[in-house]
Coordinates of C-alpha atoms in Angstrom, one line a residue:
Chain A
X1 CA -4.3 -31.2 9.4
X2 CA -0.7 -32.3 8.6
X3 CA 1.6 -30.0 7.6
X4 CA 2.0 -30.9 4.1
X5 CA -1.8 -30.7 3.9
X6 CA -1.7 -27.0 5.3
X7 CA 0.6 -26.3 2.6
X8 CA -1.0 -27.8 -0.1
X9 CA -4.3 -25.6 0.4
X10 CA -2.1 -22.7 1.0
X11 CA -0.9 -23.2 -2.6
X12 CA -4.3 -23.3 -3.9
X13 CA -5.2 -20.3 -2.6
X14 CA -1.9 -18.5 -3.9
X15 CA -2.7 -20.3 -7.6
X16 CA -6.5 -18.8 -7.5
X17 CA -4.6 -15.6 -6.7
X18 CA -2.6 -15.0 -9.6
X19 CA -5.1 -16.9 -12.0
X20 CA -7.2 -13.0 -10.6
X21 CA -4.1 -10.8 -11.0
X22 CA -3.6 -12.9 -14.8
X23 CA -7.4 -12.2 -15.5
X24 CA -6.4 -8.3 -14.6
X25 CA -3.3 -7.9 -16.2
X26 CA -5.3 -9.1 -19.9
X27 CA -8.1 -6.5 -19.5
X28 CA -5.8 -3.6 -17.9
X29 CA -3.5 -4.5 -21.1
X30 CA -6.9 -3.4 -22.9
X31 CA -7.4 -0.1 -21.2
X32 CA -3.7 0.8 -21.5
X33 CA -4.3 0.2 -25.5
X34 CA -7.2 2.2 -25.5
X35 CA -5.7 5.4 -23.3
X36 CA -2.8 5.3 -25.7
X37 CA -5.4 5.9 -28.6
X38 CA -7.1 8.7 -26.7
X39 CA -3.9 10.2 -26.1
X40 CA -2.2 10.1 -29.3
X41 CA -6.0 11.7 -30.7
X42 CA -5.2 14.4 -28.2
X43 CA -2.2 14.8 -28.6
X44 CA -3.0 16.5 -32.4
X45 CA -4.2 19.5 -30.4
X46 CA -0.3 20.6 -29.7
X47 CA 0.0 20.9 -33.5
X48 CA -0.2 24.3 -35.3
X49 CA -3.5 22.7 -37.3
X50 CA -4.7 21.2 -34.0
X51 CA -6.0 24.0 -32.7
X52 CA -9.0 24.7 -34.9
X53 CA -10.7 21.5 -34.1
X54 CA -10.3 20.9 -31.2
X55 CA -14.1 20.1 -30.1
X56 CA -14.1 17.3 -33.3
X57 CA -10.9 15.7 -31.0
X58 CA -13.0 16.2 -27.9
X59 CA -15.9 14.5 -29.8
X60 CA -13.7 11.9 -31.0
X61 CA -12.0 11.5 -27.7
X62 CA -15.7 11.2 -25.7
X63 CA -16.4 8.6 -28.0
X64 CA -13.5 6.2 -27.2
X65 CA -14.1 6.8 -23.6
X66 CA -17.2 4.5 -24.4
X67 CA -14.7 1.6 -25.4
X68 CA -13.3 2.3 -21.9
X69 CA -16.2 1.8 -19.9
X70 CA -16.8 -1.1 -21.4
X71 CA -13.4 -2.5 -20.8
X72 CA -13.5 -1.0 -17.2
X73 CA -16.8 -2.8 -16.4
X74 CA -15.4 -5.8 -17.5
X75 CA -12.5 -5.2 -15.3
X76 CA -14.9 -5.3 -12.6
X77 CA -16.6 -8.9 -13.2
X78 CA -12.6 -10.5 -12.3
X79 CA -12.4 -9.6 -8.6
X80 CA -14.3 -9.6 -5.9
X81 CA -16.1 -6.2 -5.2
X82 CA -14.7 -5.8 -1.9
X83 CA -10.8 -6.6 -2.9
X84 CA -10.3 -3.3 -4.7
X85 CA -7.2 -2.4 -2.5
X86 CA -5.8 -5.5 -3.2
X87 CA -5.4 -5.5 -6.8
X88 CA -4.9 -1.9 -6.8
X89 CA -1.4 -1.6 -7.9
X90 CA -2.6 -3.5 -11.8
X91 CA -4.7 -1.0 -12.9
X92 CA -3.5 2.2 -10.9
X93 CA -1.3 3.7 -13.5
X94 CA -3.8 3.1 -16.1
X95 CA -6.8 5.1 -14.1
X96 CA -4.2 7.7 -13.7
X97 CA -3.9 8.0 -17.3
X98 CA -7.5 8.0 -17.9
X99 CA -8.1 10.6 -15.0
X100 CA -5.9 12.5 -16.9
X101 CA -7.1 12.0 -20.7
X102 CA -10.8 12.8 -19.0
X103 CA -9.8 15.5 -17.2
X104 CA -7.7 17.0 -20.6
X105 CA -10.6 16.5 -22.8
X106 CA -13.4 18.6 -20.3
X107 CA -10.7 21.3 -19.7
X108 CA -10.3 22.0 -23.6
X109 CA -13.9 21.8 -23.7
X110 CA -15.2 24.1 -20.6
X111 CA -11.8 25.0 -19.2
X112 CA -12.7 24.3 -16.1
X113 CA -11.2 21.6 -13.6
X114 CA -12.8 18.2 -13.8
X115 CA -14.8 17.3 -11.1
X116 CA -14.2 13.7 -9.3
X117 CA -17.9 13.2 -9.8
X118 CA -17.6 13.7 -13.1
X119 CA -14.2 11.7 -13.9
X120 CA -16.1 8.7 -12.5
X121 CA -19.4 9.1 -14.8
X122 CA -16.8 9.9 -17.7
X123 CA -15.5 6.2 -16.7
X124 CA -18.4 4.6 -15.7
X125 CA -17.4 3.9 -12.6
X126 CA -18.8 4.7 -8.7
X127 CA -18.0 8.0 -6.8
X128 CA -17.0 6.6 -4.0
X129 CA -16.3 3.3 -2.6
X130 CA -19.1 1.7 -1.3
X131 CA -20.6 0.9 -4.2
X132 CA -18.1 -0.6 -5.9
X133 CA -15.3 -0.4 -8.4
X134 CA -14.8 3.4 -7.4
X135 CA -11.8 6.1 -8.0
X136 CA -9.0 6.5 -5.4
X137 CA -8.7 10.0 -4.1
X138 CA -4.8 10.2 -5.1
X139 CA -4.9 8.8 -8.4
X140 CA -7.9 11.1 -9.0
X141 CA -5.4 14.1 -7.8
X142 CA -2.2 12.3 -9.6
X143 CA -4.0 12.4 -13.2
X144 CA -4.6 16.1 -12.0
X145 CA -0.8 16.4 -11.7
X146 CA -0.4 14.9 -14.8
X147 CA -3.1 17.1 -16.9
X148 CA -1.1 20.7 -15.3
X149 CA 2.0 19.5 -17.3
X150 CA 0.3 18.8 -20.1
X151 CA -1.2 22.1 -20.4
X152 CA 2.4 23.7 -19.5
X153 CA 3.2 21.8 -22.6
X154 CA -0.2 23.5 -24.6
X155 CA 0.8 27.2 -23.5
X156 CA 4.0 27.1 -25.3
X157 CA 2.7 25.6 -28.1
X158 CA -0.4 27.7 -28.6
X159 CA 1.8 30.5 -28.4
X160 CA 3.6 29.0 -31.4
X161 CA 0.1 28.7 -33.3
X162 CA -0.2 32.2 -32.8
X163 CA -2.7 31.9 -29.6
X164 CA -1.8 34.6 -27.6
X165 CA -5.3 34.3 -25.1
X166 CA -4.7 31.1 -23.8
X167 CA -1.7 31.3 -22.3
X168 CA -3.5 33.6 -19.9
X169 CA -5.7 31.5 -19.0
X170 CA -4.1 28.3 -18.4
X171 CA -2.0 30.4 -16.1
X172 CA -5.1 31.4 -13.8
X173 CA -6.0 27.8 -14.2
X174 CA -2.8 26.8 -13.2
X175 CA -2.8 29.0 -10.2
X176 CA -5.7 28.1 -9.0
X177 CA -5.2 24.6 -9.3
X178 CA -1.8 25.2 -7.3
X179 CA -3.2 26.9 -4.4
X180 CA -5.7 24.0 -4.0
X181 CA -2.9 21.2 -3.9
X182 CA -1.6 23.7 -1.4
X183 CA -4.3 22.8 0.9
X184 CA -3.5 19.4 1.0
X185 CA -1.2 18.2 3.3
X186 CA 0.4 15.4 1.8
X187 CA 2.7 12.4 2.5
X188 CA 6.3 11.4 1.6
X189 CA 4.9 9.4 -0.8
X190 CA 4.5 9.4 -5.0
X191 CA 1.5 11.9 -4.8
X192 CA 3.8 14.3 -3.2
X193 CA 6.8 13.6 -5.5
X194 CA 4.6 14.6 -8.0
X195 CA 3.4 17.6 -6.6
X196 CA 6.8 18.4 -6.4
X197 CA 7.0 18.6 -10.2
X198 CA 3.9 21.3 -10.3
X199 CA 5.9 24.3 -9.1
X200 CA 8.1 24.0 -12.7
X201 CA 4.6 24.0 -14.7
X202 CA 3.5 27.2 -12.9
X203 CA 6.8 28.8 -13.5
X204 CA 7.0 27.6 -17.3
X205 CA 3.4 29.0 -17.8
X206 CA 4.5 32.4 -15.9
X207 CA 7.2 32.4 -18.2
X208 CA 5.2 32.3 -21.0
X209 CA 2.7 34.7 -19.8
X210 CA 5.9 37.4 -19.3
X211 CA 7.1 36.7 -22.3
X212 CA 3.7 38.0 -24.1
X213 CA 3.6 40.5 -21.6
X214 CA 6.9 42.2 -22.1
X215 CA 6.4 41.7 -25.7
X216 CA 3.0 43.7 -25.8
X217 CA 1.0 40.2 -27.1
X218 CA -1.5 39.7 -24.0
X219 CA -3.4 43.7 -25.4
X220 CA -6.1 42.1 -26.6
X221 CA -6.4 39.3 -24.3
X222 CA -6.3 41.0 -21.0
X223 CA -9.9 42.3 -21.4
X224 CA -11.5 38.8 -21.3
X225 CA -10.1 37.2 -18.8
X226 CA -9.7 40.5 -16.4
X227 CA -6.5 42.0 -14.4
X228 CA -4.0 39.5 -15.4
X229 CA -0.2 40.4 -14.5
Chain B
X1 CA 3.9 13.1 11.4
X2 CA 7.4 14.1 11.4
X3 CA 6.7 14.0 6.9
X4 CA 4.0 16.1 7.3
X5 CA 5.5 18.9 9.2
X6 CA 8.6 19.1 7.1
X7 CA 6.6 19.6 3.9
X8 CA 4.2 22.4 5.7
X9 CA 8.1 24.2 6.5
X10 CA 9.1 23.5 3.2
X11 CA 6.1 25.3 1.5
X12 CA 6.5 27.7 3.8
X13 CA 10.0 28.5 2.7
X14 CA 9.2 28.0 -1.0
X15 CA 6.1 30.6 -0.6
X16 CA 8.8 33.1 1.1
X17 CA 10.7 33.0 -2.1
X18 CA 8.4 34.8 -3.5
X19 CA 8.2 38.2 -4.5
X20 CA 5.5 40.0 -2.7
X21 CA 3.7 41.2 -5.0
X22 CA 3.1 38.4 -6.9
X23 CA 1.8 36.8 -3.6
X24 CA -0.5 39.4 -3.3
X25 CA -1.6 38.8 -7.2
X26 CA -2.1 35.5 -6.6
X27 CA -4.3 35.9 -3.5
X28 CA -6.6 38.3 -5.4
X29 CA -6.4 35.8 -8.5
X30 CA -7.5 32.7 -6.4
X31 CA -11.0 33.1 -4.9
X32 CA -10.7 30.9 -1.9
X33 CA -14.7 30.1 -2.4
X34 CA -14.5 29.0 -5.8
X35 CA -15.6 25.3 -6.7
X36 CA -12.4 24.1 -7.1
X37 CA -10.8 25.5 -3.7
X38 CA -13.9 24.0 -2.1
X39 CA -13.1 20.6 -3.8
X40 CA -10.0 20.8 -2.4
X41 CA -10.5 21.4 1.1
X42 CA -13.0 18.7 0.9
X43 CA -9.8 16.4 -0.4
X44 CA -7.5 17.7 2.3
X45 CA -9.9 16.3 4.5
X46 CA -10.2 12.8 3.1
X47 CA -6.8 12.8 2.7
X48 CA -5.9 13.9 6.4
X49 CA -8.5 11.3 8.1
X50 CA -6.8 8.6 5.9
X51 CA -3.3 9.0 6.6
X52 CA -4.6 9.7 10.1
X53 CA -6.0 6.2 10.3
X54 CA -3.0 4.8 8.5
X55 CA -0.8 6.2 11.3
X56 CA -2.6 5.2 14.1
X57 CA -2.3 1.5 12.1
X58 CA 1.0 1.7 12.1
X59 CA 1.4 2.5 15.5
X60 CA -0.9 -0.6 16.7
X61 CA 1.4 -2.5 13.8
X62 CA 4.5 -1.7 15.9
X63 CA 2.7 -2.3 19.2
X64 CA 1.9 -6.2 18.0
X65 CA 5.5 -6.1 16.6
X66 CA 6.9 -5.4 20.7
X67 CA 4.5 -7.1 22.5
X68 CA 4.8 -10.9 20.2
X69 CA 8.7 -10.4 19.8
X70 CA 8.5 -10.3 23.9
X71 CA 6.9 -13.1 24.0
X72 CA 8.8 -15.1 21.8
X73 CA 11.6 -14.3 23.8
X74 CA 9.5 -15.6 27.2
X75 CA 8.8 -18.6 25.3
X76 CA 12.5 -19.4 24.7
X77 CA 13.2 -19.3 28.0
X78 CA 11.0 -22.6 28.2
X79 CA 13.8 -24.5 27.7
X80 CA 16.5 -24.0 30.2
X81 CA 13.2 -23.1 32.5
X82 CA 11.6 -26.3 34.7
X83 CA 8.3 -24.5 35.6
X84 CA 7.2 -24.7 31.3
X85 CA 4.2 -24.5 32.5
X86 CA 4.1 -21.0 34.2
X87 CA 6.0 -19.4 31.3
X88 CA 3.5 -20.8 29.0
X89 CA 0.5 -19.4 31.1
X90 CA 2.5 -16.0 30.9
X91 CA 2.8 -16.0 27.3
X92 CA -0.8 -17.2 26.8
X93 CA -1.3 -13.7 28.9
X94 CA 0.5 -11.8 27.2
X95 CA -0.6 -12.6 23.8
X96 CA -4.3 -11.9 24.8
X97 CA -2.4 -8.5 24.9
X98 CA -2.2 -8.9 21.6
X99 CA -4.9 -9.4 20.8
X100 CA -6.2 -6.9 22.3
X101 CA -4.7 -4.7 19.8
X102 CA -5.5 -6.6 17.2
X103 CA -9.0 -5.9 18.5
X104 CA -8.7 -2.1 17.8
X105 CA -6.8 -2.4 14.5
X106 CA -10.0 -4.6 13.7
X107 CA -12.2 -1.5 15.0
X108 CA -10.6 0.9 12.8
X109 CA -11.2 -1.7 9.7
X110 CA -14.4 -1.9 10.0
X111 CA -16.4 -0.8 6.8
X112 CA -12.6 -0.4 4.8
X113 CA -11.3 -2.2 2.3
X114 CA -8.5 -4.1 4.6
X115 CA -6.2 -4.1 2.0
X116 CA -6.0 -0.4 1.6
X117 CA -4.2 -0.1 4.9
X118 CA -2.5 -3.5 4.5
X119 CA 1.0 -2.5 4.4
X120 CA 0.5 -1.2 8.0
X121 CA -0.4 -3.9 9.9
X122 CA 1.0 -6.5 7.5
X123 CA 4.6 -6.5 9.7
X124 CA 3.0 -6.7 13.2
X125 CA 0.5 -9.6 12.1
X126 CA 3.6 -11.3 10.6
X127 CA 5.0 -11.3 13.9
X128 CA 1.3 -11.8 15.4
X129 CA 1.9 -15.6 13.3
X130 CA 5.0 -16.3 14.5
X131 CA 4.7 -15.4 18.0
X132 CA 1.3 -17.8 18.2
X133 CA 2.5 -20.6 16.2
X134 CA 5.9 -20.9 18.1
X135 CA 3.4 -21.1 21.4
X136 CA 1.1 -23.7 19.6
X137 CA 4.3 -25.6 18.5
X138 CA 5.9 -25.9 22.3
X139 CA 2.6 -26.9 23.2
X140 CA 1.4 -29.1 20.7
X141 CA 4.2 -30.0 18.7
X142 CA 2.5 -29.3 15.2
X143 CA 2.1 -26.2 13.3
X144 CA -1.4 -24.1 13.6
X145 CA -3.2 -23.7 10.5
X146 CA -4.4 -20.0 9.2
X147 CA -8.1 -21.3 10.5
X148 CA -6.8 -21.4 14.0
X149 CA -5.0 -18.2 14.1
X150 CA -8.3 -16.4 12.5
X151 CA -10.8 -18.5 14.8
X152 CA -8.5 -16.7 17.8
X153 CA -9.3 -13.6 15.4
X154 CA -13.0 -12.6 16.0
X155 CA -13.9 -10.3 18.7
X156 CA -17.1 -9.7 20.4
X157 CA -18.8 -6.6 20.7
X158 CA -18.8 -4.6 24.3
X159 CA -21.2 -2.3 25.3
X160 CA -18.8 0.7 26.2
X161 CA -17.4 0.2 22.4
X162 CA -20.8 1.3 21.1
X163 CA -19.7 4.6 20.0
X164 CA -16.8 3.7 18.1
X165 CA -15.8 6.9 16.0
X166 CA -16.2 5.1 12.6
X167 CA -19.6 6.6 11.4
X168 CA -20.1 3.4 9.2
X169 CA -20.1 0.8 12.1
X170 CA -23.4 1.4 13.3
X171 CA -25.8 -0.5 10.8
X172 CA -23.1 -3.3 11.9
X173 CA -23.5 -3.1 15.1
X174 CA -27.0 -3.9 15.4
X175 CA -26.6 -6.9 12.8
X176 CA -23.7 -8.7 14.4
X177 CA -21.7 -8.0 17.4
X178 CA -18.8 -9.5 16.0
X179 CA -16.2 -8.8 13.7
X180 CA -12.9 -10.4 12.7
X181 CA -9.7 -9.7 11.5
X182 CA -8.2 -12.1 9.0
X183 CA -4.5 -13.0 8.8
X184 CA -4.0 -13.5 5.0
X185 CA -2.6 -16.1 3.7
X186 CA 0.3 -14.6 2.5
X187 CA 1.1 -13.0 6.0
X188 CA 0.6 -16.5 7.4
X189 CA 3.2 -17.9 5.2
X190 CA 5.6 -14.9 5.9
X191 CA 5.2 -15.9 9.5
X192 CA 5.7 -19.5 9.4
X193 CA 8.7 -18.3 7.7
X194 CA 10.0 -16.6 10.5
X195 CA 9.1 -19.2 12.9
X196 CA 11.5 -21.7 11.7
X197 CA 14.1 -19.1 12.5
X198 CA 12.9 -19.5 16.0
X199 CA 12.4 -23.1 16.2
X200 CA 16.5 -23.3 14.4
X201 CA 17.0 -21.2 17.6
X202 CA 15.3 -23.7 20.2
X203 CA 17.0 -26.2 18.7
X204 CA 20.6 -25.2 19.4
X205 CA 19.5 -23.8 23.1
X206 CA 18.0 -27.4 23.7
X207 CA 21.3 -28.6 22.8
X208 CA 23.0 -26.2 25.4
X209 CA 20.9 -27.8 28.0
X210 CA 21.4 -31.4 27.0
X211 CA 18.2 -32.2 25.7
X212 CA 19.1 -35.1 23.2
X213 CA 15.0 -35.8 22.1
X214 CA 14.2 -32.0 21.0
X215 CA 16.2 -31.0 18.0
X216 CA 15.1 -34.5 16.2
X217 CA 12.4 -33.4 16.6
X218 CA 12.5 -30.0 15.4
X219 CA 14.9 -31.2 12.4
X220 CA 11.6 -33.5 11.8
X221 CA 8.7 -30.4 12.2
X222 CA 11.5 -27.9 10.1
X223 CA 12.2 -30.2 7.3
X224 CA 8.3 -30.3 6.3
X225 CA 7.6 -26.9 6.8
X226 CA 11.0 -26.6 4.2
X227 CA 9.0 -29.3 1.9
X228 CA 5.8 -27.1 2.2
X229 CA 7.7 -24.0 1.4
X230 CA 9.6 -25.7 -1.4
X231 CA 6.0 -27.0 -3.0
X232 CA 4.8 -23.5 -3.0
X233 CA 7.9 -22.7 -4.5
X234 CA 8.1 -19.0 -6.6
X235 CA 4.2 -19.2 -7.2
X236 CA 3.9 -17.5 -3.7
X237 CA 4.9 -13.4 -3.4
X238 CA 8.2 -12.3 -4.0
X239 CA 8.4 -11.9 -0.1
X240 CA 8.2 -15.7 0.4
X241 CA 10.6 -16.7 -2.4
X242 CA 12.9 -14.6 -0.4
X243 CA 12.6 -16.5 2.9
X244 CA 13.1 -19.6 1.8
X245 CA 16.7 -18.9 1.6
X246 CA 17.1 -18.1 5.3
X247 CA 14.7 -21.1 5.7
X248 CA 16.9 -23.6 3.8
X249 CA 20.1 -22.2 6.6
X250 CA 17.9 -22.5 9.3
X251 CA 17.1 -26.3 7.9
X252 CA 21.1 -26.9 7.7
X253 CA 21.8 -25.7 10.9
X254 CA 19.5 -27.9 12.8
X255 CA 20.5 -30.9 10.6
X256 CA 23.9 -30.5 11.2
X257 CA 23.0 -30.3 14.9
X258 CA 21.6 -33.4 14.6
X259 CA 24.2 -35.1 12.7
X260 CA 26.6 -34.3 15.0
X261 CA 24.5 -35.4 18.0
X262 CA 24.1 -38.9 16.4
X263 CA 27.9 -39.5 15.2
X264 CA 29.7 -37.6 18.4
X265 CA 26.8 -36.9 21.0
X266 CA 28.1 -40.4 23.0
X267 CA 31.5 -39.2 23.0
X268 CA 31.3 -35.5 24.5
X269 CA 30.7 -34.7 27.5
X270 CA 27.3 -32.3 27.9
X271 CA 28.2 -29.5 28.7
X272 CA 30.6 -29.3 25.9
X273 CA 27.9 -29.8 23.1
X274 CA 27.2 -26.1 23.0
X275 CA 30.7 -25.1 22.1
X276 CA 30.6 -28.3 19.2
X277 CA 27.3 -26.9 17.8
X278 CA 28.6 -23.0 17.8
X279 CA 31.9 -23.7 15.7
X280 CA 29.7 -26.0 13.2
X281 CA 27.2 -23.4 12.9
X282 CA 30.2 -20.7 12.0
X283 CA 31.5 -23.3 9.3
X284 CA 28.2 -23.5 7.6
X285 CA 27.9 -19.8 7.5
X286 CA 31.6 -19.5 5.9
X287 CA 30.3 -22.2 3.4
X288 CA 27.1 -20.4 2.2
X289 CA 29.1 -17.6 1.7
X290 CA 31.5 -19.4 -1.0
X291 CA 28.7 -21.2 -2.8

């Protein structure tokens, strides 16, 4: 094969490429769309009002997550099945995102930490990744990240709405939640810069908590969710 | 390693900051057998065998990295060298070597997605490519296409490698005793790249020793591998576009070389070429730099 030759099938195989990552951009364009929506439905919850219906948001929200598995699956049919790590980097922020909307959505529900397991059913995608389009361990633990700020965010503003319970117990949440990323020993990389940030949501929610504390406000909390500071 | 460490101290320190008796709250708080502590410990382990693997990668990586740059250098030494021969039966040794490692990073790939630990063998491969075409270029005098590197790729399966400590290997085992690595193309190219870097370099030594018939013939093999690269153009990775600049000096250089060969090789004596093609290279670099 001459040279020129060489090069000239090299090119196809860089064109078939991007035609893939083109095919990928369109439908993560989709998702991004449809996590926007999610999130500006959730984001209602922050408002005095919000706080009364916040299972009809859940509702809502679950019911959008069904446009997302539809657009994920079709995000499946433009690569091949074992190429996940190569296209990665398109649809990472997005699955992030989503982690995070799903995981937001179970915790106002059950206020309890979402499971991986259940992230993936949630997206209609597979646990892990032999069987397919599956969800990376770190962007799993990255929407995490993402959802602890978000509910540093909720404290103070439920406090605002005149919530003075759940404060409490995002904070207990919150802890727990830190002493398991404590476990982890992580890398110099974005899932540790990240981490980094969760320190500053714990200490926003403990002040919070010592504001109502100091103030007399948790009384009538405290019994339900048992020996809080 | 070194990352991992300095975050454990760092926690460590952050942790001291606090006042005991919030530590101790937050101990009693935190039930280290609840479903989300066990969730994570599962995690820490995922995460720890990962960046395991990706570490011993990298290591390998770096081990490819030394052992082709080695021989590239062995391979330059072809041309002041009269026994070629010997040197190329050393540097076919040596990059069995190679190999060789390329063999385990291809043990620790098997059942992963490739690409997920492709950034850590992505550099030593790159110098895998250029290390192997540069040998198939002094021996053949053409370039070796991705085919050929990935045929030289797939490995047989020993007896003693039976228990490999991937779990997943063993339904493959029993199927097929082989298994391959594949350069990609996009490593390739990033190779081929670097090899004209090399072959620019042959060219000026084969000057030095008064070889008139090698660096026309290297202006000839660099100037389609620049028309190759130039037809690919920017639909290739960033990486490549990149390249091409170095490529398109490497291209001048050896042009110039020749040029000057042709118009004042007759009039110079030999041994003074070298000192000719040194002060021409210089000019072109002072030239790039205005343009």
């Amino acid at each position: 094969m001459s040279v020129s030759e060489m090069f000239i099938t090299l090119q196809g195989v860089l064109t078939a490429d991007q035609d893939i990552r083109e095919e990928i951009r369109k439908v993560v364009q989709t998702l991004e769309q449809t996590a926007r929506e999610i999130l500006t439905l959730l984001q209602g919850v922050h408002q005095g009002a919000g706080f009364q219906d916040i299972p009809k948001k859940c509702q809502k929200a679950r019911e959008h997550f069904g446009t997302v598995k539809t657009q994920l699956a079709s995000l499946k049919t433009k690569f091949p099945a074992d190429q996940y790590y190569r296209f990665h980097e398109h649809w990472r922020f997005v699955l992030q995102r989503l982690v995070f909307l799903a995981a937001f959505v179970v915790y106002l529900e059950t206020e309890t930490l979402v499971t991986r397991e259940v992230v993936t059913e949630i997206l209609g995608i597979e646990a892990d990744r032999e069987r397919g389009f599956h969800l990376d361990i770190e962007d799993y633990l990255s929407g995490i990240l993402t959802l602890a700020s978000e509910l540093s965010r909720l404290a103070v503003n439920s406090v605002t709405a005149g919530d003075y319970s759940r404060p409490l117990r995002i904070s207990t949440f919150i802890n727990e939640l830190d002493s398991g990323f404590r476990l982890l020993n992580l890398k110099n990389d974005s899932l540790r810069k990240r981490y980094d940030g969760l320190k500053y949501d714990v200490k926003k929610i403990e002040e919070v908590v010592y504001d109502l504390s100091i103030r007399g406000l948790n009384k009538e909390a405290a019994s339900d969710t048992g020996g809080e500071k | 390693m070194s990352g991992k460490e300095g975050s454990g101290g760092f926690r460590k320190r952050k942790h001291d900051n606090f006042p005991h008796g919030q530590r101790k709250d937050e101990k009693n708080n935190v039930n280290s057998s609840s479903s989300l502590m066990v969730s994570f410990k599962s995690f820490q382990l995922e995460l720890d065998t990962r960046h395991d693997k990706y570490e011993r990668l990298v290591k390998l990586s770096r081990d490819i990295t030394i052992e082709s740059k080695r021989t590239i250098f062995l391979l330059h030494r072809i041309t002041s060298d009269p026994n070629g021969e010997e040197i190329l039966n050393e540097s076919e040794a040596k990059l069995e070597a190679v190999r060789q490692k390329i063999k385990q990073v291809a043990q620790e790939l098997i059942g992963e997605d490739m690409y997920q630990f492709h950034r850590a063998i992505s550099p030593g491969l790159q110098e895998y490519v250029e290390a192997v075409s540069f040998q198939y270029f002094i021996k053949t005098r053409s370039l070796i296409s991705v085919k050929e590197i990935n045929k030289q790729l797939i490995f047989t399966m020993e007896d003693k490698e039976e228990e490999t400590n991937t779990p997943s290997s063993n339904p493959h085992d029993k199927q097929l005793c082989t298994w391959s690595l594949k350069v990609t193309p996009v490593d390739y190219l990033l190779g081929v790249a670097d090899l004209t870097g090399e072959l620019m370099r042959m060219c000026i030594n084969s000057v030095g020793n008064g070889d008139i018939d090698t660096p026309f013939e290297l202006s000839q093999f660099l100037r389609q591998i620049y028309d190759g690269f130039s037809y690919i153009g920017n639909t290739g990775p960033y990486e490549v576009s990149k390249k091409l600049y170095t490529l398109k000096q490497s291209l001048a250089k050896v042009e110039n070389a020749c040029y000057t060969l042709k118009v004042r090789g007759s009039e110079i004596p030999k041994h003074m070429l070298a000192d000719v093609f040194s002060t021409k290279a210089e000019m072109i670099d002072r030239e790039d730099g205005l343009s």
